Short mmCIF file of C-alpha atoms in Angstrom, two decimals:
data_model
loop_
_atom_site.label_atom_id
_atom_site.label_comp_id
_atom_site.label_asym_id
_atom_site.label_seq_id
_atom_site.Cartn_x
_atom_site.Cartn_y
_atom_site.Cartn_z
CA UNK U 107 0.00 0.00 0.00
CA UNK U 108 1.33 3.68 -1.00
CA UNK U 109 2.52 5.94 1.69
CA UNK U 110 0.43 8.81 2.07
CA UNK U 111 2.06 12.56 1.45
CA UNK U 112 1.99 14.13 4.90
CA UNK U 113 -0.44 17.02 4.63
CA UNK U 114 1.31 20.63 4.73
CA UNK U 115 -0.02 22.77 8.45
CA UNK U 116 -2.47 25.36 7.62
CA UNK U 117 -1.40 28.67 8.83
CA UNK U 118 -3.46 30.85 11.61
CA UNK U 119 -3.99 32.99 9.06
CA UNK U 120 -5.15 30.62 6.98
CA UNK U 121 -7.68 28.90 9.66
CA UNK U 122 -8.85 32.17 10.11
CA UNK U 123 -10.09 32.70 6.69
CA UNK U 124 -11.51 29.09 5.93
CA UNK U 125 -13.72 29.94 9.33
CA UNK U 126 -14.90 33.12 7.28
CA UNK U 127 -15.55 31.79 4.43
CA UNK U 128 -17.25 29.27 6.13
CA UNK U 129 -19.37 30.95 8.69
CA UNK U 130 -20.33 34.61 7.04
CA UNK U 131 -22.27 33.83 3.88
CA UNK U 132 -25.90 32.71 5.81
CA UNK U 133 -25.53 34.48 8.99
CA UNK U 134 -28.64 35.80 9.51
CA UNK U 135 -28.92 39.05 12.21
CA UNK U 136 -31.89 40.29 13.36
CA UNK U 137 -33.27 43.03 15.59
CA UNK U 138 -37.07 43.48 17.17
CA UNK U 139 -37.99 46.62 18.59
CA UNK U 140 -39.19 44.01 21.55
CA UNK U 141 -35.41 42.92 22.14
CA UNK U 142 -34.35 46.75 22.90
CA UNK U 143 -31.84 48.73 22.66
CA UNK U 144 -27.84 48.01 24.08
CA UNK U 145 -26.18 50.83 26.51
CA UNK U 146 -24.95 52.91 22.56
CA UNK U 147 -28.47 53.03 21.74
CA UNK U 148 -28.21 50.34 18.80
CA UNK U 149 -30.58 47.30 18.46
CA UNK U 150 -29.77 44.47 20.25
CA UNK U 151 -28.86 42.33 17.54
CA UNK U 152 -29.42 38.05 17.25
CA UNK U 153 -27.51 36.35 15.43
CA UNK U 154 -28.04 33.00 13.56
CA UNK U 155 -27.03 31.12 10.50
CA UNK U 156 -29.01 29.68 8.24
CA UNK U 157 -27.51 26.04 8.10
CA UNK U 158 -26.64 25.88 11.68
CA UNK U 159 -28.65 26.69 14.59
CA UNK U 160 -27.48 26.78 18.20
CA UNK U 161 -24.61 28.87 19.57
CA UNK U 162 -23.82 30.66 16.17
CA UNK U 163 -23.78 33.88 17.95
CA UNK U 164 -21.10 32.98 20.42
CA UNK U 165 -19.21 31.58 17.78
CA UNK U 166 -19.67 34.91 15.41
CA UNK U 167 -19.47 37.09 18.69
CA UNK U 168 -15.99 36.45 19.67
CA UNK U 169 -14.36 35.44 16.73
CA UNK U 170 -16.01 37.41 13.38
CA UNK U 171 -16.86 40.41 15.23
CA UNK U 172 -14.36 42.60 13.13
CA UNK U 173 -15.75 40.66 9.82
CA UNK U 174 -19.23 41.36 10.56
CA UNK U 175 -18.95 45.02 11.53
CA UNK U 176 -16.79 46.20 9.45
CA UNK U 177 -16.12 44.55 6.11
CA UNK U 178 -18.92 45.52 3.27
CA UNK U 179 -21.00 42.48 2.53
CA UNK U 180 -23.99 41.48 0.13
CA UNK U 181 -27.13 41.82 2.08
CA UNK U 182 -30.42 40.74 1.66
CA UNK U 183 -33.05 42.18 4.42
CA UNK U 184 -36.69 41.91 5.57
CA UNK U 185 -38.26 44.03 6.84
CA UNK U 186 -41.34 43.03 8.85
CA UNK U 187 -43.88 44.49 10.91
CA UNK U 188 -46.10 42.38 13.48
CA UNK U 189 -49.78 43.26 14.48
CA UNK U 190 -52.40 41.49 16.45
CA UNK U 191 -56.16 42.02 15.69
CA UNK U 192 -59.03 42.56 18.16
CA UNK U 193 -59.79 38.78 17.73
CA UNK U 194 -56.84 37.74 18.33
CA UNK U 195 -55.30 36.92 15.11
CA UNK U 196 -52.09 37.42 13.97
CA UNK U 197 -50.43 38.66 10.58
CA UNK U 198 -47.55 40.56 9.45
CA UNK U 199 -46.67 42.62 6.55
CA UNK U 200 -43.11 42.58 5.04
CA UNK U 201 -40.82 44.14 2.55
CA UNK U 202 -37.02 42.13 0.91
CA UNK U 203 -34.46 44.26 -0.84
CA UNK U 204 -30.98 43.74 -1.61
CA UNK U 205 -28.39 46.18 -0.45
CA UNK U 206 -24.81 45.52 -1.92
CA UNK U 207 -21.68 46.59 -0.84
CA UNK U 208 -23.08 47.83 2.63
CA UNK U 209 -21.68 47.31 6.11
CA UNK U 210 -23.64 46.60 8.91
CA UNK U 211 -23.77 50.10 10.11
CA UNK U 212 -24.77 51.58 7.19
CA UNK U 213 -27.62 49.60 6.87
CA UNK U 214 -29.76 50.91 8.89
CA UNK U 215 -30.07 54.44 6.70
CA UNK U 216 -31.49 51.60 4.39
CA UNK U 217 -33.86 50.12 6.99
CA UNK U 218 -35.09 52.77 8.11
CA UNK U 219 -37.22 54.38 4.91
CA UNK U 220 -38.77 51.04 4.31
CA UNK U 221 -39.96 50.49 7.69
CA UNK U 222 -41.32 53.53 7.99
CA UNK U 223 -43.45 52.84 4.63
CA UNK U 224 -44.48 49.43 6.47
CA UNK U 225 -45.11 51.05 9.35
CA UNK U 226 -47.70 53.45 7.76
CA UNK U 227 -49.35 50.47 6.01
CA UNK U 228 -50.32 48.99 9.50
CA UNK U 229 -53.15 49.47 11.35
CA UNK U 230 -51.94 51.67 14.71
CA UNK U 231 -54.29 49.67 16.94
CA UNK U 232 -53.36 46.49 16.06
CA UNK U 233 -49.44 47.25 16.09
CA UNK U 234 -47.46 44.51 18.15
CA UNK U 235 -43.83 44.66 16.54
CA UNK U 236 -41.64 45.36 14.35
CA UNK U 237 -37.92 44.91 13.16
CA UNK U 238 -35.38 43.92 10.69
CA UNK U 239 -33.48 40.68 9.55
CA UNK U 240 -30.28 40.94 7.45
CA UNK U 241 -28.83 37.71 5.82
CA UNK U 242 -24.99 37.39 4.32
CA UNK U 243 -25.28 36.65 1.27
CA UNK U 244 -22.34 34.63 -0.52
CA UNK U 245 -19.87 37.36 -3.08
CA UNK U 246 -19.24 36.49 -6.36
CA UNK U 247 -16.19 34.10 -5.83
CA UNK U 248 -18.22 32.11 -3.26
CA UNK U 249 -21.01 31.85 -5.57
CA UNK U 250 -18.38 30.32 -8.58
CA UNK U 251 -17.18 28.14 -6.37
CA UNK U 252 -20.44 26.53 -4.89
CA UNK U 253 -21.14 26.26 -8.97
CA UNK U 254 -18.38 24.71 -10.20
#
């Protein structure tokens, strides 16, 4: 039987980005304006992926913090808004856009026009909630690659 070739150490830098690769395209953040606000007056935000659920946010907490906040991703957000009728039924009305390009702080000058438009759509007395949900989508060379 052939000897196998002994496989050549990944660097830390090299970890590093397979982990981003891996973990931002399908991380999906979300705010409610139930959840609140944190101590800088920006919405708490959850964070979850869309293959994986569990402790994501730990995970893209401590190590993709930087990645997250401030590298300019493809984003594709809903915007929802959350009533309750006198009978006690439920609905919700939402709005999707793509915003390209954007970082996570700039997105909110995005969110913000469209919820107010879904906002006005609602009936006042039946308002329950409202919020956001913002999902990584995969770049171009991530998108070849899960082609090829």
């Amino acid at each position: 039987m052939a000897k196998r070739k002994p496989r050549k150490p990944m660097s830390k830098q090299a970890q590093h980005a397979r982990k981003v690769n891996h973990w931002l395209p399908g991380l999906l953040l979300s705010a409610r304006s139930s959840t609140g606000l944190d101590t800088e007056g920006d919405p708490i935000l959850k964070i979850s992926h869309r293959r994986q659920r569990g402790a994501v946010g730990d995970i893209a907490r401590a190590k993709l913090q930087h990645e997250i906040l401030n590298w300019q991703h493809h984003w594709l957000v809903t915007v929802f808004v959350e009533c309750e009728s006198s009978e006690g039924e439920f609905y919700s009305d939402s709005t999707e856009f793509e915003a390209r390009g954007v970082r996570l702080n700039d997105l909110a000058e995005l969110v913000r026009p469209e919820l107010d438009t879904i906002q006005s759509k609602a009936n006042p007395n039946h308002y329950k909630d409202h919020g956001w949900q913002a999902e990584i989508l995969p770049n171009r060379k991530q998108e070849k690659g899960r082609a090829a």
